[in-house]
Amino acid sequence: MKSPSMPNRSLQLALAGVLVVTLTLLGLGSYLGEPILFAASVHWLLLLVLAGGTLRQQKNGEDAGQYLAAARLGLGALVLSESVVGYQILTRDLLVPWDTPAFLSSPGLLLAGATVMMLLLGIWFESRSQSGSADDGGLAKVCRVGTILGLIGTGACFVPVELLETVTGPTALLLLAVPSVLALELVLRGLQAFFAPTVSPSDFGADLVSARFLGSSYNPIQSVLLAIEATFDVDVRSSWVLDFLRSVALPVLTGFTLVVWALSSFVIVDASQLAVRERFGKVDADSVLQPGVVIGLPWPFDQVRRVDVTRVRSVPLGYTDPKAGADALWTQYHAEKEFNLLLGDGRDLLTINAEVVYRVGDVHDWLYNCQNPTLALQTLSYRALMEATANKPLDLVLSRDISSFSEHMHGEIQALADEKNLGIEVVAFNLWGLHPPVAVAEEYQAVVAAQLDRRTFKLDAEADRESELPRARAAALQKTLQTEAERVTRLATANGEATAFKALYTEYKLRPDVYRYRKRLETLESVLEKDPHYIVDSRIERDGGAVWILNN
């Protein structure tokens, strides 16, 4: 049993580097929306699985069984799965770029760096293959193929801007197709190992036949010749073979080049697209190419520019880099950056979170009337927002009906886009939030709470007034009526007493002695009626009688 600890350690380091580059290309391709970077990661993934399988075989030696077949099948299927997913993403234009930092503005430089690393790995694997490992030789061939693909992808990233859209799609598909072919062979080898297992599977199977034809040498003709010799054990370097190849090489290459050039006359316009043709740099303003196969002159005499007119796009207003799963509360930030609008009075700031949803309405206007229609639409939308909030206080803006405000903004933005001939149809204006800046959320809520308290206290005071005022009026009226009744009563009493006094005075004038005698009797009666009095005749004691007085 071999003990390749040092070679395995170096292979582990190489495997770690391949993993880092694979994840970098995949992540940056998705983040930047660059199809070429995304597609280039597939070949690096293929190299990763082949190197991983090779490392496992070199560690465990000749380990016969079903593992080798399952490993080939599973790892090959993994690469094919990413290729299929990548094809769906590229053909459906699902790669949406985020804000690109300045140091990532050139994907061509990133891919060039990865290509140099692939070249160095190929040289290193080639040096290891001198020890006789078929897997190391196969990995070297895969690295050569990756280097060639990297050069093609890097060149496509640096083409002129007017050709970038035409070149990017086919290049990305090529970068997906080549590793898919290699991965398919690995899957077939896995199936073969299930039904016809190798007697001594000392190698993982990284020496793929398709990689021999494509990567035995950086010279494509020499690569094919070497692959034929290695695969079919045929000496193609004999004199008659070389003479034959020399005689047919130039016509074949010329014919192949002409066929490929002629194929550029055929352009497929997808069902969701419309296109315009530029012939010798001139555009027919009345011509719009419908979906289907478009036939014209080969490149560069004809150039067909396709535009997806069914795709609904959006541009944010008031924010950038929205946070996923952010709370709906306006007192918290919903994006990495939120902008404030200065209202017309010059004192209040307003934060708005909105989105303009649009699609391409006129292909010619979209392509030729503005260099960046999306940026122009965003600028016009901010202009419409400023006009809608100019000379208005914060309370009035916040109290506006959201639905009517959105409809108003929809119409204003569409009118401005039509005025500038951007070729844009505004689908909707979605207003997610309209509120004061988050930085002053607590202070604004305190002001609002104070205003509500003031209103509440005022309403409570008015309610108390409306409740107490009738009660006070009723009490006052009651007092007035009681006083009037007392006045009438006293007046009547006084009149009665005066009348009685006059009657007595008249009687007194007629018989004064009788009046005085009667008054004396009345006085005695009133005084004597309070206590019992007894009258005793003096004759009783004189005649010897006795008087007994008993008090009850």
PDB file of N, CA and C in Angstrom, residues 17-18 21-22 43-44 47 110-126 139-151:
ATOM      1  N   GLY A  17      -7.657  25.525  -2.969  1.00  0.00           N
ATOM      2  CA  GLY A  17      -7.623  26.680  -3.864  1.00  0.00           C
ATOM      3  C   GLY A  17      -8.692  26.617  -4.934  1.00  0.00           C
ATOM      4  N   VAL A  18      -8.898  25.415  -5.492  1.00  0.00           N
ATOM      5  CA  VAL A  18      -9.940  25.244  -6.511  1.00  0.00           C
ATOM      6  C   VAL A  18     -11.313  25.538  -5.914  1.00  0.00           C
ATOM      7  N   VAL A  21     -11.791  29.362  -5.615  1.00  0.00           N
ATOM      8  CA  VAL A  21     -12.051  30.005  -6.906  1.00  0.00           C
ATOM      9  C   VAL A  21     -13.456  29.664  -7.401  1.00  0.00           C
ATOM     10  N   THR A  22     -13.879  28.408  -7.207  1.00  0.00           N
ATOM     11  CA  THR A  22     -15.221  27.997  -7.644  1.00  0.00           C
ATOM     12  C   THR A  22     -16.295  28.831  -6.958  1.00  0.00           C
ATOM     13  N   HIS A  43     -16.888  24.845 -14.912  1.00  0.00           N
ATOM     14  CA  HIS A  43     -15.670  24.085 -15.214  1.00  0.00           C
ATOM     15  C   HIS A  43     -14.801  23.959 -13.968  1.00  0.00           C
ATOM     16  N   TRP A  44     -14.765  24.994 -13.151  1.00  0.00           N
ATOM     17  CA  TRP A  44     -14.018  24.890 -11.904  1.00  0.00           C
ATOM     18  C   TRP A  44     -14.652  23.857 -10.975  1.00  0.00           C
ATOM     19  N   LEU A  47     -13.467  20.515 -12.201  1.00  0.00           N
ATOM     20  CA  LEU A  47     -12.100  20.266 -11.733  1.00  0.00           C
ATOM     21  C   LEU A  47     -12.090  19.916 -10.250  1.00  0.00           C
ATOM     22  N   LEU A 110     -11.204  39.709 -13.178  1.00  0.00           N
ATOM     23  CA  LEU A 110     -11.406  38.579 -12.265  1.00  0.00           C
ATOM     24  C   LEU A 110     -11.244  37.253 -12.992  1.00  0.00           C
ATOM     25  N   LEU A 111     -11.848  37.152 -14.176  1.00  0.00           N
ATOM     26  CA  LEU A 111     -11.747  35.909 -14.937  1.00  0.00           C
ATOM     27  C   LEU A 111     -10.326  35.696 -15.441  1.00  0.00           C
ATOM     28  N   ALA A 112      -9.612  36.767 -15.760  1.00  0.00           N
ATOM     29  CA  ALA A 112      -8.220  36.627 -16.190  1.00  0.00           C
ATOM     30  C   ALA A 112      -7.362  36.059 -15.062  1.00  0.00           C
ATOM     31  N   GLY A 113      -7.600  36.531 -13.835  1.00  0.00           N
ATOM     32  CA  GLY A 113      -6.866  35.978 -12.700  1.00  0.00           C
ATOM     33  C   GLY A 113      -7.158  34.507 -12.489  1.00  0.00           C
ATOM     34  N   ALA A 114      -8.430  34.122 -12.628  1.00  0.00           N
ATOM     35  CA  ALA A 114      -8.783  32.708 -12.496  1.00  0.00           C
ATOM     36  C   ALA A 114      -8.155  31.882 -13.610  1.00  0.00           C
ATOM     37  N   THR A 115      -8.061  32.442 -14.808  1.00  0.00           N
ATOM     38  CA  THR A 115      -7.450  31.716 -15.934  1.00  0.00           C
ATOM     39  C   THR A 115      -5.962  31.471 -15.688  1.00  0.00           C
ATOM     40  N   VAL A 116      -5.277  32.462 -15.140  1.00  0.00           N
ATOM     41  CA  VAL A 116      -3.854  32.283 -14.815  1.00  0.00           C
ATOM     42  C   VAL A 116      -3.682  31.181 -13.776  1.00  0.00           C
ATOM     43  N   MET A 117      -4.566  31.157 -12.788  1.00  0.00           N
ATOM     44  CA  MET A 117      -4.478  30.099 -11.776  1.00  0.00           C
ATOM     45  C   MET A 117      -4.752  28.735 -12.393  1.00  0.00           C
ATOM     46  N   MET A 118      -5.695  28.661 -13.335  1.00  0.00           N
ATOM     47  CA  MET A 118      -5.972  27.402 -14.024  1.00  0.00           C
ATOM     48  C   MET A 118      -4.750  26.954 -14.820  1.00  0.00           C
ATOM     49  N   LEU A 119      -4.062  27.882 -15.458  1.00  0.00           N
ATOM     50  CA  LEU A 119      -2.847  27.556 -16.210  1.00  0.00           C
ATOM     51  C   LEU A 119      -1.776  26.982 -15.289  1.00  0.00           C
ATOM     52  N   LEU A 120      -1.574  27.606 -14.136  1.00  0.00           N
ATOM     53  CA  LEU A 120      -0.569  27.123 -13.188  1.00  0.00           C
ATOM     54  C   LEU A 120      -0.936  25.747 -12.644  1.00  0.00           C
ATOM     55  N   LEU A 121      -2.215  25.522 -12.385  1.00  0.00           N
ATOM     56  CA  LEU A 121      -2.644  24.196 -11.927  1.00  0.00           C
ATOM     57  C   LEU A 121      -2.380  23.144 -12.991  1.00  0.00           C
ATOM     58  N   GLY A 122      -2.620  23.486 -14.274  1.00  0.00           N
ATOM     59  CA  GLY A 122      -2.345  22.534 -15.348  1.00  0.00           C
ATOM     60  C   GLY A 122      -0.875  22.162 -15.412  1.00  0.00           C
ATOM     61  N   ILE A 123      -0.004  23.161 -15.251  1.00  0.00           N
ATOM     62  CA  ILE A 123       1.440  22.867 -15.251  1.00  0.00           C
ATOM     63  C   ILE A 123       1.805  21.974 -14.071  1.00  0.00           C
ATOM     64  N   TRP A 124       1.201  22.249 -12.915  1.00  0.00           N
ATOM     65  CA  TRP A 124       1.518  21.457 -11.712  1.00  0.00           C
ATOM     66  C   TRP A 124       1.024  20.019 -11.855  1.00  0.00           C
ATOM     67  N   PHE A 125      -0.193  19.840 -12.349  1.00  0.00           N
ATOM     68  CA  PHE A 125      -0.702  18.474 -12.542  1.00  0.00           C
ATOM     69  C   PHE A 125       0.117  17.728 -13.597  1.00  0.00           C
ATOM     70  N   GLU A 126       0.587  18.447 -14.625  1.00  0.00           N
ATOM     71  CA  GLU A 126       1.408  17.812 -15.655  1.00  0.00           C
ATOM     72  C   GLU A 126       2.720  17.308 -15.053  1.00  0.00           C
ATOM     73  N   LEU A 139      -6.240  15.425 -15.063  1.00  0.00           N
ATOM     74  CA  LEU A 139      -6.491  16.737 -14.464  1.00  0.00           C
ATOM     75  C   LEU A 139      -5.732  17.830 -15.203  1.00  0.00           C
ATOM     76  N   ALA A 140      -4.521  17.517 -15.683  1.00  0.00           N
ATOM     77  CA  ALA A 140      -3.767  18.497 -16.468  1.00  0.00           C
ATOM     78  C   ALA A 140      -4.504  18.842 -17.750  1.00  0.00           C
ATOM     79  N   LYS A 141      -5.102  17.829 -18.397  1.00  0.00           N
ATOM     80  CA  LYS A 141      -5.865  18.091 -19.632  1.00  0.00           C
ATOM     81  C   LYS A 141      -7.105  18.930 -19.331  1.00  0.00           C
ATOM     82  N   VAL A 142      -7.795  18.617 -18.220  1.00  0.00           N
ATOM     83  CA  VAL A 142      -8.968  19.410 -17.837  1.00  0.00           C
ATOM     84  C   VAL A 142      -8.561  20.856 -17.563  1.00  0.00           C
ATOM     85  N   CYS A 143      -7.392  21.065 -16.955  1.00  0.00           N
ATOM     86  CA  CYS A 143      -6.912  22.428 -16.703  1.00  0.00           C
ATOM     87  C   CYS A 143      -6.607  23.155 -18.009  1.00  0.00           C
ATOM     88  N   ARG A 144      -6.066  22.431 -18.992  1.00  0.00           N
ATOM     89  CA  ARG A 144      -5.809  23.080 -20.288  1.00  0.00           C
ATOM     90  C   ARG A 144      -7.127  23.519 -20.930  1.00  0.00           C
ATOM     91  N   VAL A 145      -8.123  22.634 -20.862  1.00  0.00           N
ATOM     92  CA  VAL A 145      -9.439  23.007 -21.402  1.00  0.00           C
ATOM     93  C   VAL A 145      -9.975  24.232 -20.665  1.00  0.00           C
ATOM     94  N   GLY A 146      -9.841  24.237 -19.335  1.00  0.00           N
ATOM     95  CA  GLY A 146     -10.299  25.385 -18.559  1.00  0.00           C
ATOM     96  C   GLY A 146      -9.551  26.656 -18.893  1.00  0.00           C
ATOM     97  N   THR A 147      -8.250  26.531 -19.175  1.00  0.00           N
ATOM     98  CA  THR A 147      -7.468  27.711 -19.562  1.00  0.00           C
ATOM     99  C   THR A 147      -7.963  28.285 -20.883  1.00  0.00           C
ATOM    100  N   ILE A 148      -8.217  27.393 -21.847  1.00  0.00           N
ATOM    101  CA  ILE A 148      -8.731  27.859 -23.145  1.00  0.00           C
ATOM    102  C   ILE A 148     -10.086  28.543 -22.971  1.00  0.00           C
ATOM    103  N   LEU A 149     -10.966  27.922 -22.181  1.00  0.00           N
ATOM    104  CA  LEU A 149     -12.280  28.529 -21.942  1.00  0.00           C
ATOM    105  C   LEU A 149     -12.139  29.863 -21.207  1.00  0.00           C
ATOM    106  N   GLY A 150     -11.199  29.927 -20.259  1.00  0.00           N
ATOM    107  CA  GLY A 150     -10.987  31.180 -19.547  1.00  0.00           C
ATOM    108  C   GLY A 150     -10.517  32.294 -20.455  1.00  0.00           C
ATOM    109  N   LEU A 151      -9.633  31.954 -21.401  1.00  0.00           N
ATOM    110  CA  LEU A 151      -9.179  32.966 -22.360  1.00  0.00           C
ATOM    111  C   LEU A 151     -10.332  33.451 -23.232  1.00  0.00           C
TER     112      LEU A 151
END
